[in-house]
Short mmCIF file of the C-alpha atoms (twelve columns), coordinates in Angstrom:
data_MODEL
# 
_entry.id   MODEL 
# 
loop_
_atom_site.group_PDB 
_atom_site.id 
_atom_site.type_symbol 
_atom_site.label_atom_id 
_atom_site.label_alt_id 
_atom_site.label_comp_id 
_atom_site.label_asym_id 
_atom_site.label_seq_id 
_atom_site.Cartn_x 
_atom_site.Cartn_y 
_atom_site.Cartn_z 
_atom_site.pdbx_PDB_model_num 
ATOM 1   C CA . LEU A 1   346.644 136.145 7.460   1 
ATOM 2   C CA . ARG A 2   349.697 133.908 7.297   1 
ATOM 3   C CA . ASP A 3   348.365 132.213 4.168   1 
ATOM 4   C CA . PHE A 4   348.073 135.556 2.370   1 
ATOM 5   C CA . LEU A 5   351.598 136.544 3.368   1 
ATOM 6   C CA . ILE A 6   352.783 133.240 1.879   1 
ATOM 7   C CA . LEU A 7   350.658 133.967 -1.203  1 
ATOM 8   C CA . GLY A 8   352.486 137.282 -1.646  1 
ATOM 9   C CA . VAL A 9   355.877 135.545 -1.432  1 
ATOM 10  C CA . LEU A 10  354.803 132.850 -3.897  1 
ATOM 11  C CA . MET A 11  353.463 135.384 -6.408  1 
ATOM 12  C CA . ALA A 12  356.775 137.241 -6.320  1 
ATOM 13  C CA . ALA A 13  358.721 134.000 -6.756  1 
ATOM 14  C CA . THR A 14  356.458 133.046 -9.658  1 
ATOM 15  C CA . VAL A 15  357.039 136.329 -11.487 1 
ATOM 16  C CA . LEU A 16  360.806 135.983 -10.998 1 
ATOM 17  C CA . THR A 17  360.709 132.464 -12.429 1 
ATOM 18  C CA . LYS A 18  359.408 133.491 -15.850 1 
ATOM 19  C CA . TRP A 19  358.165 136.907 -16.909 1 
ATOM 20  C CA . GLN A 20  354.942 135.570 -18.503 1 
ATOM 21  C CA . ALA A 21  353.958 134.298 -15.070 1 
ATOM 22  C CA . ILE A 22  352.987 137.877 -14.190 1 
ATOM 23  C CA . THR A 23  349.570 136.922 -15.594 1 
ATOM 24  C CA . ILE A 24  348.905 135.079 -12.314 1 
ATOM 25  C CA . LEU A 25  348.506 138.494 -10.643 1 
ATOM 26  C CA . PRO A 26  345.293 139.447 -12.522 1 
ATOM 27  C CA . VAL A 27  344.025 135.910 -11.864 1 
ATOM 28  C CA . VAL A 28  344.405 136.309 -8.102  1 
ATOM 29  C CA . PHE A 29  342.939 139.805 -8.211  1 
ATOM 30  C CA . ALA A 30  339.932 138.708 -10.294 1 
ATOM 31  C CA . TYR A 31  339.247 135.813 -7.929  1 
ATOM 32  C CA . SER A 32  339.401 138.129 -4.914  1 
ATOM 33  C CA . VAL A 33  336.778 140.323 -6.600  1 
ATOM 34  C CA . ILE A 34  334.544 137.276 -7.109  1 
ATOM 35  C CA . GLU A 35  335.106 136.103 -3.523  1 
ATOM 36  C CA . ARG A 36  334.824 139.554 -1.948  1 
ATOM 37  C CA . ARG A 37  335.569 138.287 1.550   1 
ATOM 38  C CA . LEU A 38  339.159 137.692 0.391   1 
ATOM 39  C CA . PHE A 39  339.671 141.107 -1.176  1 
ATOM 40  C CA . LYS A 40  341.372 143.030 1.677   1 
ATOM 41  C CA . ARG A 41  343.745 140.225 2.567   1 
ATOM 42  C CA . THR A 42  344.585 139.755 -1.117  1 
ATOM 43  C CA . LEU A 43  345.633 143.409 -1.270  1 
ATOM 44  C CA . LEU A 44  348.040 142.655 1.588   1 
ATOM 45  C CA . ALA A 45  349.452 139.773 -0.450  1 
ATOM 46  C CA . PHE A 46  349.987 142.143 -3.378  1 
ATOM 47  C CA . ALA A 47  351.823 144.563 -1.076  1 
ATOM 48  C CA . VAL A 48  354.213 141.771 -0.058  1 
ATOM 49  C CA . THR A 49  354.722 140.869 -3.723  1 
ATOM 50  C CA . ALA A 50  355.474 144.488 -4.641  1 
ATOM 51  C CA . LEU A 51  357.974 144.798 -1.773  1 
ATOM 52  C CA . LEU A 52  359.850 141.658 -2.814  1 
ATOM 53  C CA . LEU A 53  359.891 142.579 -6.511  1 
ATOM 54  C CA . ALA A 54  360.982 146.190 -5.929  1 
ATOM 55  C CA . PRO A 55  364.799 145.531 -6.117  1 
ATOM 56  C CA . TYR A 56  364.355 143.489 -9.293  1 
ATOM 57  C CA . TYR A 57  362.292 146.136 -11.058 1 
ATOM 58  C CA . LEU A 58  364.645 148.863 -9.807  1 
ATOM 59  C CA . VAL A 59  367.489 147.097 -11.646 1 
ATOM 60  C CA . LEU A 60  365.353 146.825 -14.784 1 
ATOM 61  C CA . TRP A 61  364.430 150.500 -14.616 1 
ATOM 62  C CA . LYS A 62  368.011 151.705 -14.092 1 
ATOM 63  C CA . THR A 63  369.240 149.515 -16.965 1 
ATOM 64  C CA . ASN A 64  366.468 150.641 -19.353 1 
ATOM 65  C CA . LEU A 65  365.009 147.141 -19.412 1 
ATOM 66  C CA . LEU A 66  361.807 147.679 -17.427 1 
ATOM 67  C CA . LEU A 67  359.406 147.470 -20.365 1 
ATOM 68  C CA . LEU A 68  361.547 145.234 -22.565 1 
ATOM 69  C CA . PRO A 69  359.894 141.883 -21.683 1 
ATOM 70  C CA . PHE A 70  356.524 143.374 -22.569 1 
ATOM 71  C CA . THR A 71  357.425 145.363 -25.682 1 
ATOM 72  C CA . ALA A 72  359.552 142.516 -27.036 1 
ATOM 73  C CA . ASN A 73  356.818 139.934 -26.637 1 
ATOM 74  C CA . LEU A 74  353.985 142.211 -27.709 1 
ATOM 75  C CA . GLU A 75  355.701 142.728 -31.053 1 
ATOM 76  C CA . ALA A 76  353.471 140.522 -33.184 1 
ATOM 77  C CA . ASP A 77  354.090 138.784 -36.443 1 
ATOM 78  C CA . SER A 78  351.757 140.124 -39.113 1 
ATOM 79  C CA . LEU A 79  350.580 136.544 -39.680 1 
ATOM 80  C CA . ASP A 80  349.504 136.072 -36.052 1 
ATOM 81  C CA . PRO A 81  345.700 135.883 -35.746 1 
ATOM 82  C CA . THR A 82  343.917 138.662 -33.817 1 
ATOM 83  C CA . PHE A 83  340.923 138.422 -31.496 1 
ATOM 84  C CA . MET A 84  338.795 139.589 -34.435 1 
ATOM 85  C CA . GLN A 85  339.504 136.295 -36.195 1 
ATOM 86  C CA . LEU A 86  338.275 132.814 -35.330 1 
ATOM 87  C CA . ASP A 87  341.867 131.521 -35.395 1 
ATOM 88  C CA . GLY A 88  342.709 134.050 -32.682 1 
ATOM 89  C CA . TRP A 89  340.300 132.233 -30.355 1 
ATOM 90  C CA . THR A 90  341.241 128.688 -31.310 1 
ATOM 91  C CA . TYR A 91  345.030 129.205 -31.514 1 
ATOM 92  C CA . TYR A 92  345.808 128.407 -27.870 1 
ATOM 93  C CA . ILE A 93  343.345 125.534 -27.654 1 
ATOM 94  C CA . LYS A 94  345.126 123.874 -30.587 1 
ATOM 95  C CA . ALA A 95  348.503 124.733 -29.044 1 
ATOM 96  C CA . LEU A 96  347.546 123.090 -25.748 1 
ATOM 97  C CA . LEU A 97  346.217 119.948 -27.380 1 
ATOM 98  C CA . THR A 98  348.944 119.374 -29.957 1 
ATOM 99  C CA . GLU A 99  352.085 121.308 -28.974 1 
ATOM 100 C CA . GLN A 100 352.198 121.766 -25.205 1 
ATOM 101 C CA . PHE A 101 350.845 118.322 -24.306 1 
ATOM 102 C CA . PHE A 102 350.758 116.483 -27.646 1 
ATOM 103 C CA . LEU A 103 347.912 114.196 -28.608 1 
ATOM 104 C CA . PRO A 104 346.394 112.079 -27.102 1 
ATOM 105 C CA . VAL A 105 347.671 113.402 -23.745 1 
ATOM 106 C CA . GLY A 106 346.362 116.918 -24.418 1 
ATOM 107 C CA . ALA A 107 342.854 115.698 -25.234 1 
ATOM 108 C CA . ILE A 108 342.692 113.523 -22.090 1 
ATOM 109 C CA . VAL A 109 343.899 116.343 -19.810 1 
ATOM 110 C CA . PHE A 110 341.552 118.869 -21.434 1 
ATOM 111 C CA . ILE A 111 338.451 116.647 -21.176 1 
ATOM 112 C CA . ALA A 112 339.224 115.605 -17.571 1 
ATOM 113 C CA . ALA A 113 339.732 119.241 -16.497 1 
ATOM 114 C CA . LEU A 114 336.526 120.306 -18.252 1 
ATOM 115 C CA . PHE A 115 334.622 117.520 -16.463 1 
ATOM 116 C CA . TYR A 116 336.003 118.812 -13.133 1 
ATOM 117 C CA . LEU A 117 334.688 122.318 -13.827 1 
ATOM 118 C CA . VAL A 118 331.285 121.128 -15.049 1 
ATOM 119 C CA . LYS A 119 330.847 119.051 -11.886 1 
ATOM 120 C CA . LYS A 120 331.815 122.131 -9.811  1 
ATOM 121 C CA . ASN A 121 334.297 120.238 -7.675  1 
ATOM 122 C CA . ILE A 122 336.210 121.939 -4.860  1 
ATOM 123 C CA . GLY A 123 337.982 125.112 -5.960  1 
ATOM 124 C CA . TRP A 124 336.342 125.070 -9.390  1 
ATOM 125 C CA . LYS A 125 335.749 128.839 -9.348  1 
ATOM 126 C CA . PHE A 126 339.426 129.549 -8.862  1 
ATOM 127 C CA . PHE A 127 340.517 127.215 -11.660 1 
ATOM 128 C CA . ALA A 128 337.809 128.586 -13.968 1 
ATOM 129 C CA . THR A 129 338.945 132.141 -13.185 1 
ATOM 130 C CA . TRP A 130 342.549 131.153 -13.842 1 
ATOM 131 C CA . LEU A 131 341.728 129.653 -17.245 1 
ATOM 132 C CA . LEU A 132 339.349 132.399 -18.385 1 
ATOM 133 C CA . VAL A 133 341.494 135.378 -17.314 1 
ATOM 134 C CA . ILE A 134 344.740 134.108 -18.834 1 
ATOM 135 C CA . PHE A 135 343.034 132.764 -21.945 1 
ATOM 136 C CA . GLY A 136 341.294 136.118 -22.409 1 
ATOM 137 C CA . ILE A 137 344.562 138.058 -22.027 1 
ATOM 138 C CA . MET A 138 346.364 135.831 -24.520 1 
ATOM 139 C CA . VAL A 139 343.555 136.024 -27.074 1 
ATOM 140 C CA . ILE A 140 343.403 139.834 -26.897 1 
ATOM 141 C CA . LEU A 141 347.185 140.214 -27.290 1 
ATOM 142 C CA . HIS A 142 348.085 140.023 -30.949 1 
ATOM 143 C CA . ASN A 143 351.370 138.178 -30.415 1 
ATOM 144 C CA . LYS A 144 350.738 134.438 -30.417 1 
ATOM 145 C CA . ASP A 145 353.194 131.754 -29.335 1 
ATOM 146 C CA . ALA A 146 352.495 128.174 -28.228 1 
ATOM 147 C CA . ARG A 147 354.928 128.467 -25.300 1 
ATOM 148 C CA . TYR A 148 352.659 131.017 -23.590 1 
ATOM 149 C CA . THR A 149 350.260 128.153 -22.785 1 
ATOM 150 C CA . ILE A 150 352.616 127.236 -19.941 1 
ATOM 151 C CA . ASN A 151 350.568 129.674 -17.818 1 
ATOM 152 C CA . LEU A 152 347.503 127.472 -18.225 1 
ATOM 153 C CA . ILE A 153 349.081 124.115 -17.406 1 
ATOM 154 C CA . PRO A 154 348.567 124.048 -13.591 1 
ATOM 155 C CA . ALA A 155 344.911 125.068 -13.961 1 
ATOM 156 C CA . LEU A 156 344.390 122.095 -16.270 1 
ATOM 157 C CA . VAL A 157 346.642 119.428 -14.760 1 
ATOM 158 C CA . ILE A 158 345.438 119.753 -11.138 1 
ATOM 159 C CA . PRO A 159 341.692 119.416 -11.926 1 
ATOM 160 C CA . ALA A 160 342.405 116.695 -14.512 1 
ATOM 161 C CA . SER A 161 344.449 114.674 -11.978 1 
ATOM 162 C CA . TYR A 162 341.645 114.943 -9.418  1 
ATOM 163 C CA . THR A 163 339.064 113.783 -11.978 1 
ATOM 164 C CA . ILE A 164 341.151 110.748 -12.947 1 
ATOM 165 C CA . TYR A 165 341.697 109.913 -9.272  1 
ATOM 166 C CA . ARG A 166 337.983 110.105 -8.475  1 
ATOM 167 C CA . LEU A 167 337.216 107.946 -11.500 1 
ATOM 168 C CA . SER A 168 339.643 105.263 -10.304 1 
ATOM 169 C CA . GLN A 169 338.017 105.390 -6.854  1 
ATOM 170 C CA . LYS A 170 334.557 104.839 -8.329  1 
ATOM 171 C CA . LEU A 171 335.895 101.877 -10.265 1 
ATOM 172 C CA . GLY A 172 337.234 100.505 -6.989  1 
ATOM 173 C CA . ASN A 173 340.847 100.439 -8.122  1 
ATOM 174 C CA . THR A 174 343.041 103.311 -6.932  1 
ATOM 175 C CA . ASN A 175 346.045 101.666 -8.589  1 
ATOM 176 C CA . LEU A 176 344.339 102.550 -11.845 1 
ATOM 177 C CA . PHE A 177 344.991 106.224 -11.045 1 
ATOM 178 C CA . LEU A 178 348.727 105.633 -10.740 1 
ATOM 179 C CA . PHE A 179 348.707 103.534 -13.902 1 
ATOM 180 C CA . ILE A 180 346.951 106.259 -15.923 1 
ATOM 181 C CA . ILE A 181 349.100 109.096 -14.558 1 
ATOM 182 C CA . VAL A 182 352.368 107.218 -15.136 1 
ATOM 183 C CA . GLY A 183 351.144 106.204 -18.596 1 
ATOM 184 C CA . LEU A 184 350.335 109.811 -19.487 1 
ATOM 185 C CA . LEU A 185 353.704 111.026 -18.183 1 
ATOM 186 C CA . ILE A 186 355.616 108.383 -20.157 1 
ATOM 187 C CA . THR A 187 353.617 109.092 -23.320 1 
ATOM 188 C CA . GLN A 188 354.144 112.858 -22.953 1 
ATOM 189 C CA . GLY A 189 357.836 112.367 -22.243 1 
ATOM 190 C CA . LEU A 190 358.364 110.152 -25.292 1 
ATOM 191 C CA . LEU A 191 356.449 112.519 -27.578 1 
ATOM 192 C CA . ALA A 192 358.388 115.491 -26.202 1 
ATOM 193 C CA . TYR A 193 361.690 113.679 -26.782 1 
ATOM 194 C CA . ILE A 194 360.745 112.787 -30.362 1 
ATOM 195 C CA . ASN A 195 359.840 116.422 -31.074 1 
ATOM 196 C CA . LEU A 196 362.799 117.872 -29.201 1 
ATOM 197 C CA . ILE A 197 365.297 119.914 -31.216 1 
ATOM 198 C CA . GLN A 198 368.548 118.176 -30.414 1 
ATOM 199 C CA . GLY A 199 371.620 120.133 -29.359 1 
ATOM 200 C CA . PHE A 200 374.285 121.025 -31.897 1 
ATOM 201 C CA . LYS A 201 377.659 119.380 -31.949 1 
ATOM 202 C CA . ASP A 202 380.761 121.396 -31.035 1 
ATOM 203 C CA . VAL A 203 378.894 124.311 -29.384 1 
ATOM 204 C CA . GLU A 204 380.796 123.922 -26.108 1 
ATOM 205 C CA . ALA A 205 384.146 123.621 -27.864 1 
ATOM 206 C CA . ILE A 206 383.452 126.713 -29.984 1 
ATOM 207 C CA . VAL A 207 382.392 128.763 -26.972 1 
ATOM 208 C CA . LYS A 208 385.424 127.644 -24.949 1 
ATOM 209 C CA . TYR A 209 387.710 128.697 -27.795 1 
ATOM 210 C CA . ILE A 210 386.125 132.158 -28.066 1 
ATOM 211 C CA . THR A 211 385.865 132.866 -24.344 1 
ATOM 212 C CA . ASN A 212 389.550 132.076 -23.815 1 
ATOM 213 C CA . ASP A 213 390.013 135.496 -25.382 1 
ATOM 214 C CA . LEU A 214 388.898 137.995 -22.762 1 
ATOM 215 C CA . GLU A 215 387.711 140.687 -25.171 1 
ATOM 216 C CA . GLY A 216 385.829 141.135 -28.410 1 
ATOM 217 C CA . ASN A 217 382.155 140.724 -29.207 1 
ATOM 218 C CA . VAL A 218 380.611 137.869 -31.145 1 
ATOM 219 C CA . LEU A 219 378.227 137.806 -34.093 1 
ATOM 220 C CA . VAL A 220 376.332 134.563 -34.640 1 
ATOM 221 C CA . ASN A 221 375.611 134.055 -38.332 1 
ATOM 222 C CA . THR A 222 373.891 130.684 -38.181 1 
ATOM 223 C CA . GLY A 223 370.750 128.994 -39.429 1 
ATOM 224 C CA . LEU A 224 367.250 129.183 -37.986 1 
ATOM 225 C CA . GLY A 225 367.001 127.895 -34.412 1 
ATOM 226 C CA . THR A 226 370.732 127.402 -33.833 1 
ATOM 227 C CA . GLU A 227 371.862 130.754 -32.415 1 
ATOM 228 C CA . SER A 228 370.360 130.349 -28.927 1 
ATOM 229 C CA . SER A 229 372.744 127.508 -28.058 1 
ATOM 230 C CA . PHE A 230 375.722 129.811 -28.612 1 
ATOM 231 C CA . ILE A 231 374.147 132.798 -26.871 1 
ATOM 232 C CA . PHE A 232 373.348 130.942 -23.638 1 
ATOM 233 C CA . GLU A 233 376.650 129.075 -23.575 1 
ATOM 234 C CA . ILE A 234 378.710 132.247 -24.103 1 
ATOM 235 C CA . ALA A 235 376.690 134.072 -21.426 1 
ATOM 236 C CA . ARG A 236 377.374 131.208 -19.028 1 
ATOM 237 C CA . ASN A 237 381.105 131.073 -19.701 1 
ATOM 238 C CA . SER A 238 382.265 134.613 -20.481 1 
ATOM 239 C CA . ASN A 239 381.486 136.426 -17.213 1 
ATOM 240 C CA . PHE A 240 379.941 139.329 -19.180 1 
ATOM 241 C CA . SER A 241 383.160 139.934 -21.153 1 
ATOM 242 C CA . HIS A 242 381.541 139.236 -24.531 1 
ATOM 243 C CA . GLN A 243 378.375 140.605 -26.057 1 
ATOM 244 C CA . VAL A 244 376.609 138.317 -28.498 1 
ATOM 245 C CA . PHE A 245 374.555 139.495 -31.470 1 
ATOM 246 C CA . ARG A 246 371.905 137.386 -33.155 1 
ATOM 247 C CA . PRO A 247 371.533 136.955 -36.939 1 
ATOM 248 C CA . CYS A 248 368.531 139.299 -36.855 1 
ATOM 249 C CA . THR A 249 370.968 142.155 -36.186 1 
ATOM 250 C CA . MET A 250 371.779 141.934 -39.883 1 
ATOM 251 C CA . GLU A 251 368.124 142.045 -40.833 1 
ATOM 252 C CA . PHE A 252 366.976 145.252 -39.183 1 
ATOM 253 C CA . LEU A 253 370.015 147.495 -39.280 1 
ATOM 254 C CA . GLY A 254 370.630 149.601 -42.372 1 
ATOM 255 C CA . GLU A 255 374.409 149.698 -41.974 1 
ATOM 256 C CA . SER A 256 376.705 147.949 -44.429 1 
ATOM 257 C CA . PRO A 257 378.314 144.717 -43.150 1 
ATOM 258 C CA . GLY A 258 381.590 146.546 -42.532 1 
ATOM 259 C CA . ASP A 259 379.913 149.313 -40.525 1 
ATOM 260 C CA . LEU A 260 377.988 146.753 -38.514 1 
ATOM 261 C CA . VAL A 261 381.153 144.870 -37.546 1 
ATOM 262 C CA . GLU A 262 382.931 148.080 -36.514 1 
ATOM 263 C CA . LYS A 263 379.953 149.537 -34.643 1 
ATOM 264 C CA . PHE A 264 379.475 146.453 -32.479 1 
ATOM 265 C CA . GLY A 265 383.151 145.685 -31.946 1 
ATOM 266 C CA . ILE A 266 382.844 142.262 -33.536 1 
ATOM 267 C CA . LYS A 267 385.999 140.188 -33.154 1 
ATOM 268 C CA . TYR A 268 384.591 136.713 -33.786 1 
ATOM 269 C CA . ILE A 269 381.923 135.500 -36.179 1 
ATOM 270 C CA . ILE A 270 380.417 132.046 -35.844 1 
ATOM 271 C CA . VAL A 271 379.430 130.902 -39.327 1 
ATOM 272 C CA . ASP A 272 377.052 128.067 -40.136 1 
ATOM 273 C CA . LYS A 273 378.088 125.883 -43.087 1 
ATOM 274 C CA . ASN A 274 374.487 124.769 -43.452 1 
ATOM 275 C CA . PHE A 275 373.215 128.002 -45.001 1 
ATOM 276 C CA . GLN A 276 369.994 126.742 -46.631 1 
ATOM 277 C CA . SER A 277 367.850 128.559 -44.071 1 
ATOM 278 C CA . PHE A 278 369.817 131.825 -44.337 1 
ATOM 279 C CA . THR A 279 367.936 134.997 -45.194 1 
ATOM 280 C CA . GLU A 280 369.087 137.216 -48.051 1 
ATOM 281 C CA . LYS A 281 370.769 139.603 -45.594 1 
ATOM 282 C CA . GLN A 282 372.655 136.704 -43.994 1 
ATOM 283 C CA . LYS A 283 373.804 135.494 -47.407 1 
ATOM 284 C CA . GLN A 284 374.994 138.993 -48.294 1 
ATOM 285 C CA . PHE A 285 376.871 139.241 -45.004 1 
ATOM 286 C CA . THR A 286 378.469 135.824 -45.596 1 
ATOM 287 C CA . GLU A 287 379.649 136.965 -49.047 1 
ATOM 288 C CA . PHE A 288 381.103 140.129 -47.502 1 
ATOM 289 C CA . ILE A 289 383.195 138.327 -44.873 1 
ATOM 290 C CA . ASN A 290 384.351 135.693 -47.393 1 
ATOM 291 C CA . GLU A 291 385.635 138.436 -49.703 1 
ATOM 292 C CA . ASN A 292 387.123 140.601 -46.936 1 
ATOM 293 C CA . SER A 293 390.790 139.933 -46.155 1 
ATOM 294 C CA . ASN A 294 390.309 141.124 -42.560 1 
ATOM 295 C CA . PHE A 295 388.405 137.944 -41.759 1 
ATOM 296 C CA . ALA A 296 390.395 134.736 -41.510 1 
ATOM 297 C CA . LEU A 297 389.449 131.221 -40.496 1 
ATOM 298 C CA . SER A 298 390.446 130.851 -36.862 1 
ATOM 299 C CA . LYS A 299 389.009 127.424 -36.095 1 
ATOM 300 C CA . ASP A 300 386.990 124.944 -38.127 1 
ATOM 301 C CA . TYR A 301 384.449 122.410 -36.911 1 
ATOM 302 C CA . GLU A 302 382.112 119.916 -38.533 1 
ATOM 303 C CA . ARG A 303 379.163 122.277 -39.047 1 
ATOM 304 C CA . PHE A 304 380.400 125.657 -37.815 1 
ATOM 305 C CA . SER A 305 383.474 127.797 -38.374 1 
ATOM 306 C CA . ILE A 306 384.982 130.619 -36.345 1 
ATOM 307 C CA . LEU A 307 386.244 133.644 -38.247 1 
ATOM 308 C CA . GLN A 308 388.433 136.254 -36.551 1 
ATOM 309 C CA . ASN A 309 388.493 139.930 -37.455 1 
ATOM 310 C CA . SER A 310 392.131 141.085 -37.723 1 
ATOM 311 C CA . ASN A 311 390.943 144.688 -37.948 1 
ATOM 312 C CA . TYR A 312 389.059 144.445 -34.652 1 
ATOM 313 C CA . LYS A 313 388.781 147.680 -32.686 1 
ATOM 314 C CA . LYS A 314 387.612 147.665 -29.122 1 
ATOM 315 C CA . VAL A 315 384.441 149.702 -28.618 1 
ATOM 316 C CA . ASP A 316 383.902 152.197 -25.805 1 
ATOM 317 C CA . GLY A 317 383.218 150.113 -22.712 1 
ATOM 318 C CA . SER A 318 381.668 152.884 -20.613 1 
ATOM 319 C CA . GLU A 319 378.242 151.848 -21.820 1 
ATOM 320 C CA . MET A 320 376.973 148.426 -22.832 1 
ATOM 321 C CA . CYS A 321 374.498 148.399 -25.701 1 
ATOM 322 C CA . ASN A 322 372.722 145.573 -27.404 1 
ATOM 323 C CA . TYR A 323 370.252 145.312 -30.220 1 
ATOM 324 C CA . VAL A 324 366.858 143.832 -29.336 1 
ATOM 325 C CA . CYS A 325 365.563 142.135 -32.454 1 
ATOM 326 C CA . ALA A 326 361.921 141.880 -31.358 1 
ATOM 327 C CA . THR A 327 361.587 145.623 -30.782 1 
ATOM 328 C CA . ARG A 328 364.174 146.592 -33.436 1 
ATOM 329 C CA . GLU A 329 365.897 149.034 -31.127 1 
ATOM 330 C CA . PHE A 330 368.975 149.448 -28.973 1 
ATOM 331 C CA . THR A 331 368.995 149.162 -25.223 1 
ATOM 332 C CA . CYS A 332 371.990 150.611 -23.395 1 
ATOM 333 C CA . SER A 333 373.229 150.523 -19.824 1 
ATOM 334 C CA . LYS A 334 376.266 151.749 -17.898 1 
ATOM 335 C CA . PHE A 335 376.071 148.724 -15.597 1 
ATOM 336 C CA . LYS A 336 378.123 145.644 -16.417 1 
ATOM 337 C CA . TYR A 337 376.531 143.453 -13.764 1 
ATOM 338 C CA . PRO A 338 372.844 143.652 -12.657 1 
ATOM 339 C CA . SER A 339 373.957 144.185 -9.048  1 
ATOM 340 C CA . ASP A 340 375.748 147.404 -10.112 1 
ATOM 341 C CA . ALA A 341 372.354 149.064 -10.528 1 
ATOM 342 C CA . LEU A 342 371.627 148.638 -6.825  1 
ATOM 343 C CA . LYS A 343 374.773 150.432 -5.665  1 
# 
C-alpha cells in the first residue's frame, strides 16, 4: 500500500515538472489493466495524485488557463504528418535516433532497449506498455515536435543500461559497462553542445535596462528563435510588472501596428538588427516604428536595440490579458500572481 501512495505522489510531481509528463498517467493505468491484481491499488494512487494536483488545476481554472497547455500544443502545423501517413509513424523514431540522442548514441540505446524487451527481462511488460502507450498517443496527435520524445527516454535508457551491464558481465569485465556508459554520455554531451543554440549577447543588460522601469509592456520584434531569451529573463526579473509579447502577435492580429501598440500598452520594443529571418508582418511593423516619431532609440547594443514609445498609455490593470500565439486567442485573468487564485 505504501508503494502505491508513493506512486501517487511521484505521478503528481511528474505532471508538475512538465505538462507533457501527464502521459505517464495512461501508462500506469494501462499497465494496471494488464496486471489486474494491481488495479485497485493503482486507483488509490490516482486518488492521491488528484488530491495533490487539485490546487494547481484550481489556479489554472480560475485564471482561464486550464486547457491552454493542451489546446496550444494540439495546434498542429499543416505540414506535420498525421497517423494516416507513413511519416506520422516514423517521425518520433527518427527524432529519438537523430535529435533527442543523436547518432550513434540513439541507435545504440534503441537497439539495447529493444534487445531487453525481446529477451523479456524483468519489468519488460511495464517498459513495453510505457513505450507503446506514449508512442501511440503521440502518433495519433497531429502536432509533432521532437521534444515530446522526452517522455520516452526513461523507458529506453533504463532497459538499455541493463542490457549493456549484462553484456559486460558475460564478457567478464564489469568495468566495460562503466566505460561504455561514460563514453555514451560524453559523446551525447559533445554532440548536444555542438548542436546547442548559444545564448545571445546583451540579453541580461537589455532586460535590466527595461525592468528598471516599473511599468510598461514589452514587444519583442526579433528573429526566429531569439525571443524566448528575452521572455524568460524579463519574467525572472520584473516581478510580474511587465507583460511580454512575442513577434507572432504581429502575425495573427488584424490591427494596424499603431493599434497593436496602444491596445497592449507597449512602452518598449526590442528590435533585432539581424532581420533576415523576419516575416513580412515583422518587416512592416519595423517600417512603421522607424517612420513614427513616437518611437525613439533608448539604448543601442551590438545586435539589438531598445525603442521607447513616448506616447505610451498605461492600460487598465484590473485584468491581465495576453495573446497566445499557438491558439491565436487571448487569455485574460484578474489575478496578478498565481497564488491570488487560491484566496
